[in-house]
Amino acid sequence: MKKLVASGLAYALTVFYLSAPTLAAESKAGGVEFSGNVDVVTGWQHDDGASTDGPTGVFPGQAGGSCSFGAGGLGCNAADGAGSGSGQLGDFRGLARPSRDTFNFYLDQVELDIQKSFGENIRIRADLDFGRFLSGSGRNTQAGSNFNLEQGYVTANIAMGNGMELLFGRFNAPIGLESVDRADNTAVSFSNVYRYLRPHNLTGVKLYYAFNATFDWSLYVVNNLADVISTTVGTDSAIPSYGTRFGFTWGGEGRENTIGLSYAGGPEQFGNNAHLTHILDLDFNFHIGEKITIGGEGIYRQDNITGAFAGFPNSKGLGGFLILGFAPSDTWNLYFRYGYLHDINPMGAYTGLDQQIHDFSLGAGYQITDGAKLKFEYRLDLHNYSAATAAALTGGDRSALQNAIAAEFAYNF
């Protein structure tokens, strides 16, 4: 009996071994693709005695936290900026406060991207971001949560001209230079333009059309630029928000030069359809020779206010950054970035304070192997407060400094 059982097991294992390549081929033929990344950051940040982030409060903008709810850095999406603050490590450690020192290891995100094609015309994709709120993953997850659906959409290809792509669902906003995934950016930290003025993810419908290899166009209609909805009667928007991007690309493979011109707007204040938000954005990235790149972004945002805040100035913010890269070898790269942000409002609609911020970053990256990279960065943030802000919150100090050093290990698979 034992010999019979042993023979049966041996036969079953042999059959499985011989059929394993076939099963794998069938799975691959099914069109399901998996990719993603694991991203970990460690670092130290010091806030000087005059450092502070704006107090949480209510100001014109979408309920739940939008770009118009600066309030200490809620960011442009409620889920993507929960609890974040200023400085290099503000995404993880929360709000800046006088004489605060922090050193920690942070789990930024574990992302799993799933994609499947159905024939040549239909494709589905979901980008699943996992984190741990108590390990600093506040950028990708709502406060107290461990998960965020970064993207989830269905696309259909329409046989028109060179082929048009129609997308339905949640998707990365086609605006600006920086990716929402830290691992895909040159720098360790995000720019203040990204944090405070720019939309990150949107839910709605997007049309994409490439006229040729050089010129492409995106047009989208979405719930709103903060990607939150209201279930309170009387606060619904009668019209959606909207946006478009014109993209220009040229150059050899792996060394493409790009320029993007974007506009986004709409009724970003719940229950009010007449007072609109307007965002203009220009992004670019150029290759100069074999070793040098220069990229940047400039943005202007205005939220026209009403209701309880009628009579106050409209919320205005402008800023930009330049990043210069130098790659002395295939494994090493160096970069320097300068950024500027001006929150032009006595009530600090975007950052929580009426202020100007200059940030300087110097960093390096080392490619360990395909998909695995180490990055190192020193960053200095200089805050210049208005006289009223300084008198109310910093004891009269008109400026504050934040110094920080960080390292990032990211693996894309």
C-alpha positions in Angstrom: 0.0 0.0 0.0 2.9 2.4 0.9 4.5 1.6 -2.4 1.3 2.4 -4.2 0.9 5.7 -2.5 4.5 6.6 -3.1 4.1 5.7 -6.7 1.0 7.8 -7.0 2.7 10.9 -5.4 5.7 10.5 -7.7 3.4 10.4 -10.7 1.4 13.4 -9.6 4.6 15.4 -9.0 5.9 14.4 -12.4 2.7 15.5 -14.1 2.8 18.8 -12.2 6.4 19.4 -13.1 5.9 18.7 -16.7 2.7 20.8 -16.9 4.1 23.8 -14.9 5.5 25.6 -17.9 2.2 25.2 -19.6 0.3 26.6 -16.7 2.7 29.6 -16.5 2.3 30.2 -20.2 -1.5 30.1 -19.9 -1.3 32.7 -17.0 0.9 34.9 -19.1 -1.3 34.5 -22.1 -4.2 35.7 -20.0 -2.8 39.2 -20.2 -2.5 39.9 -16.4 0.6 41.9 -15.6 2.0 42.7 -12.1 4.4 45.5 -11.2 4.9 48.0 -8.4 7.5 49.3 -5.9 8.6 49.3 -2.3 9.8 52.7 -1.0 11.4 53.4 2.4 12.8 56.7 3.6 14.9 57.6 6.7 16.0 61.0 7.8 16.4 63.9 10.3 14.7 67.3 10.3 15.2 70.3 12.6 12.7 73.2 12.8 14.1 76.3 14.3 12.4 78.4 17.0 10.2 80.4 14.6 9.0 77.4 12.5 5.3 76.7 12.4 2.7 75.3 10.0 -0.8 76.9 9.8 -3.5 75.9 12.2 -6.2 73.6 11.0 -9.2 75.7 10.0 -12.0 76.2 7.4 -11.4 78.2 4.3 -13.0 78.1 0.8 -12.4 74.8 -0.8 -13.7 71.2 -1.0 -14.8 69.7 2.3 -12.4 67.0 3.5 -9.2 68.8 2.6 -8.2 70.3 -0.7 -5.6 72.7 -2.0 -7.7 75.5 -0.6 -7.5 73.9 2.8 -3.9 74.7 3.4 -4.4 74.2 7.1 -0.9 72.8 7.8 -0.5 71.0 4.5 -3.5 68.8 3.7 -2.4 69.0 0.1 -4.4 68.8 -3.1 -6.1 65.5 -2.3 -7.5 64.5 1.0 -6.1 61.0 0.9 -2.7 62.0 -0.5 -1.7 64.6 2.0 -3.4 63.7 5.3 -1.5 65.2 8.2 1.5 66.4 6.1 3.6 69.4 7.0 6.4 71.5 5.6 10.1 70.7 5.1 11.8 67.7 3.6 10.1 65.2 5.8 6.8 67.0 6.2 5.0 64.2 4.3 5.8 61.8 7.1 6.3 63.6 10.4 3.4 66.0 10.2 3.3 69.7 11.1 6.4 71.8 11.7 6.6 73.3 15.2 9.2 75.6 17.0 12.4 73.8 17.8 11.2 70.4 16.8 13.7 67.7 16.0 12.8 64.4 14.4 14.7 61.3 13.3 12.8 58.3 12.0 12.6 55.5 9.5 9.5 55.8 7.4 7.6 53.2 5.2 6.5 55.4 2.3 4.5 52.9 0.4 4.3 49.3 -0.9 2.6 49.6 -4.3 1.1 46.7 -6.4 0.0 47.6 -9.9 -2.3 45.1 -11.7 -3.1 45.4 -15.4 -5.0 43.2 -17.8 -5.9 43.7 -21.5 -8.9 42.3 -23.2 -8.0 42.0 -26.9 -6.6 45.2 -28.4 -9.2 47.7 -27.3 -10.0 47.3 -23.6 -7.6 47.5 -20.7 -8.1 47.7 -16.9 -5.6 48.8 -14.3 -5.5 49.2 -10.5 -2.6 50.8 -8.5 -2.9 49.6 -4.9 -0.9 51.5 -2.3 -0.3 49.9 1.0 1.3 51.6 4.0 1.2 51.8 7.8 0.0 55.1 9.2 2.0 54.6 12.4 5.1 54.1 10.2 4.7 57.5 8.5 2.7 56.5 5.4 0.5 59.5 5.6 1.2 60.7 2.1 -0.5 57.6 0.6 -3.2 56.7 3.1 -5.8 58.6 5.0 -5.2 59.2 8.6 -5.4 55.9 10.5 -5.7 53.9 7.3 -3.3 51.4 5.7 -4.6 51.5 2.1 -5.2 54.0 -0.8 -6.4 53.3 -4.3 -4.0 55.5 -6.3 -5.5 54.5 -9.6 -8.4 52.3 -10.8 -9.7 52.7 -14.3 -10.9 51.1 -17.6 -9.6 52.3 -20.9 -11.1 51.8 -24.4 -9.3 52.4 -27.6 -11.4 54.1 -30.3 -10.4 53.8 -34.0 -10.2 57.4 -34.9 -7.3 59.0 -36.6 -4.1 57.6 -35.0 -6.2 56.0 -32.2 -7.9 57.7 -29.3 -7.8 56.4 -25.7 -10.9 56.9 -23.5 -10.4 56.3 -19.8 -13.0 56.0 -17.0 -12.2 55.9 -13.3 -9.5 57.3 -10.9 -6.2 58.3 -12.5 -3.1 60.4 -11.9 -3.7 64.0 -12.8 -1.9 64.8 -16.1 -0.4 68.0 -14.9 3.1 68.9 -13.7 6.6 67.3 -13.8 6.7 65.2 -10.6 5.2 61.7 -10.4 2.9 60.9 -7.5 5.2 57.9 -6.8 8.3 59.2 -5.0 10.4 56.4 -6.3 9.9 57.6 -9.9 11.3 61.2 -9.2 14.8 62.4 -9.3 14.6 64.0 -5.8 13.9 62.4 -2.5 11.4 65.0 -1.4 8.5 66.6 -3.3 8.5 70.2 -4.3 6.2 72.7 -2.4 4.4 73.3 -5.7 3.4 69.6 -5.8 2.4 69.6 -2.1 0.3 72.7 -2.0 -1.0 73.9 -5.4 -1.1 70.9 -7.8 -3.9 68.2 -8.1 -2.6 64.7 -7.6 -5.3 62.1 -8.5 -8.7 62.6 -10.0 -11.9 60.6 -10.6 -13.8 61.0 -13.8 -13.2 60.5 -17.6 -10.1 61.4 -19.6 -9.6 61.4 -23.4 -6.0 61.1 -24.7 -5.0 61.5 -28.4 -1.5 61.5 -29.9 -1.5 63.5 -33.1 2.0 62.2 -33.9 5.2 61.2 -32.1 5.7 64.8 -31.1 2.4 66.3 -30.1 -0.3 64.8 -27.8 -3.4 66.1 -26.0 -5.3 65.1 -22.9 -8.8 66.4 -21.9 -10.6 65.3 -18.7 -13.8 66.0 -16.8 -13.8 65.0 -13.1 -15.8 65.2 -9.8 -13.4 67.9 -8.6 -9.7 68.7 -8.4 -9.5 67.5 -4.7 -11.0 64.1 -5.6 -13.5 64.1 -2.8 -17.3 64.2 -2.9 -19.9 65.6 -0.6 -23.0 63.6 0.5 -24.6 66.6 2.3 -27.7 67.9 0.7 -27.3 71.4 -0.7 -23.5 71.1 -1.2 -23.6 69.3 -4.6 -21.9 70.9 -7.6 -24.1 71.3 -10.6 -21.2 71.0 -13.0 -17.9 69.0 -12.8 -14.4 70.3 -12.8 -12.2 69.9 -15.9 -8.7 70.2 -17.4 -6.5 69.7 -20.4 -2.8 69.2 -21.2 -0.9 69.8 -24.4 2.3 67.8 -24.5 5.4 68.0 -26.8 8.0 65.3 -26.9 11.2 65.0 -29.1 14.6 63.4 -28.9 16.1 59.9 -28.9 14.8 56.9 -26.9 15.7 57.3 -23.2 16.6 61.0 -23.7 13.3 62.5 -24.6 12.8 66.2 -24.2 9.3 67.2 -23.0 7.2 70.3 -22.5 3.7 70.3 -21.0 1.1 73.1 -20.9 -1.9 72.5 -18.6 -5.0 74.1 -17.4 -7.5 72.9 -14.8 -10.5 74.5 -13.2 -14.1 74.3 -12.0 -16.4 75.0 -9.1 -14.1 73.8 -6.3 -16.3 75.2 -3.5 -19.1 72.9 -2.6 -22.6 74.3 -3.2 -21.3 77.1 -5.4 -21.1 76.9 -9.1 -20.4 80.6 -10.0 -17.0 81.1 -8.3 -14.4 79.0 -10.0 -10.9 77.8 -9.5 -8.3 78.3 -12.3 -4.9 76.6 -12.5 -2.2 77.2 -15.1 0.9 75.0 -15.2 4.0 74.7 -17.4 6.4 71.8 -17.0 9.5 70.8 -19.0 12.5 68.5 -19.0 15.5 68.9 -21.4 18.6 66.8 -22.0 21.8 68.9 -22.6 24.5 66.7 -24.0 25.0 63.2 -22.6 25.2 64.0 -18.9 23.1 67.0 -18.1 19.4 67.5 -17.7 17.4 70.5 -16.6 13.7 70.3 -15.7 11.2 72.5 -14.0 7.6 73.6 -13.4 5.8 76.9 -13.0 2.2 77.2 -11.7 -0.4 79.8 -10.9 -3.6 79.0 -9.0 -6.6 81.2 -8.1 -9.7 80.2 -6.1 -12.4 82.8 -6.3 -14.1 82.8 -3.0 -17.7 83.6 -1.9 -20.2 82.8 0.9 -19.0 83.4 4.4 -15.7 84.7 3.0 -17.2 87.2 0.6 -15.3 90.4 0.8 -11.9 88.8 1.4 -9.4 88.7 -1.4 -9.5 85.7 -3.8 -7.1 82.9 -2.8 -4.0 83.1 -5.0 -0.8 81.0 -5.1 2.1 80.9 -7.4 5.4 79.1 -7.5 7.8 76.9 -9.4 11.1 75.0 -9.3 14.2 74.2 -11.3 16.1 70.9 -11.0 19.5 70.5 -12.6 20.8 66.9 -13.0 24.3 65.6 -13.7 25.1 61.9 -14.4 28.9 61.3 -14.3 28.3 57.6 -14.9 25.6 55.0 -15.5 25.3 54.3 -11.8 25.6 57.7 -10.2 23.6 61.0 -10.6 23.8 64.3 -8.8 21.0 67.0 -8.7 20.3 70.5 -7.3 16.8 71.9 -7.0 15.5 75.3 -6.1 11.9 75.9 -5.4 9.7 78.9 -4.6 6.1 79.2 -3.4 4.0 82.3 -2.5 0.7 81.9 -0.7 -0.8 85.2 -1.6 -3.6 85.5 0.9 -3.9 87.0 4.5 -5.6 83.8 5.5 -3.0 81.4 3.9 -5.4 79.4 1.8 -2.8 76.8 0.6 -0.1 76.5 3.2 -2.2 77.8 6.2 0.0 80.9 6.4 0.5 84.1 4.5 4.1 83.5 3.5 6.8 82.8 0.9 8.9 79.7 0.9 12.3 79.1 -0.7 13.6 75.6 -0.7 17.1 74.3 -1.7 17.9 70.6 -2.2 21.2 68.9 -3.0 21.2 65.2 -3.6 22.7 62.1 -5.3 21.4 58.8 -6.6 23.1 55.4 -6.9 21.7 52.7 -9.1 22.4 49.5 -7.3 20.9 47.2 -10.0 18.0 47.3 -12.3 15.0 48.6 -10.4 16.9 49.2 -7.2 18.1 52.7 -6.3 19.5 54.6 -3.3 19.0 58.4 -3.0 20.5 60.9 -0.6 19.4 64.5 -0.1 20.0 67.6 2.0 17.3 70.2 2.0 16.9 73.7 3.4 13.5 75.5 3.6 13.4 79.2 4.2 10.0 80.6 5.2 9.4 84.4 5.0 6.2 85.3 6.9 4.0 88.4 6.4 4.1 90.9 9.2 0.6 89.9 10.4 1.5 86.2 10.4 4.8 86.9 12.3 3.0 88.9 14.9 0.3 86.3 15.5 2.2 83.1 15.4 6.0 83.5 15.7 6.5 86.2 18.3 7.5 88.7 15.6 10.0 86.6 13.7 9.6 87.2 10.0 11.5 84.1 8.9 12.1 80.5 9.8 14.5 77.7 8.7 14.2 74.0 8.4 17.2 71.8 7.8 16.9 68.1 6.9 18.9 65.1 5.6 17.2 62.0 4.2 18.0 58.8 2.4 15.6 56.7 0.3 15.7 53.1 -0.8 13.3 52.2 -3.6 12.8 49.0 -5.6 10.6 48.9 -8.7 9.6 45.5 -9.8 
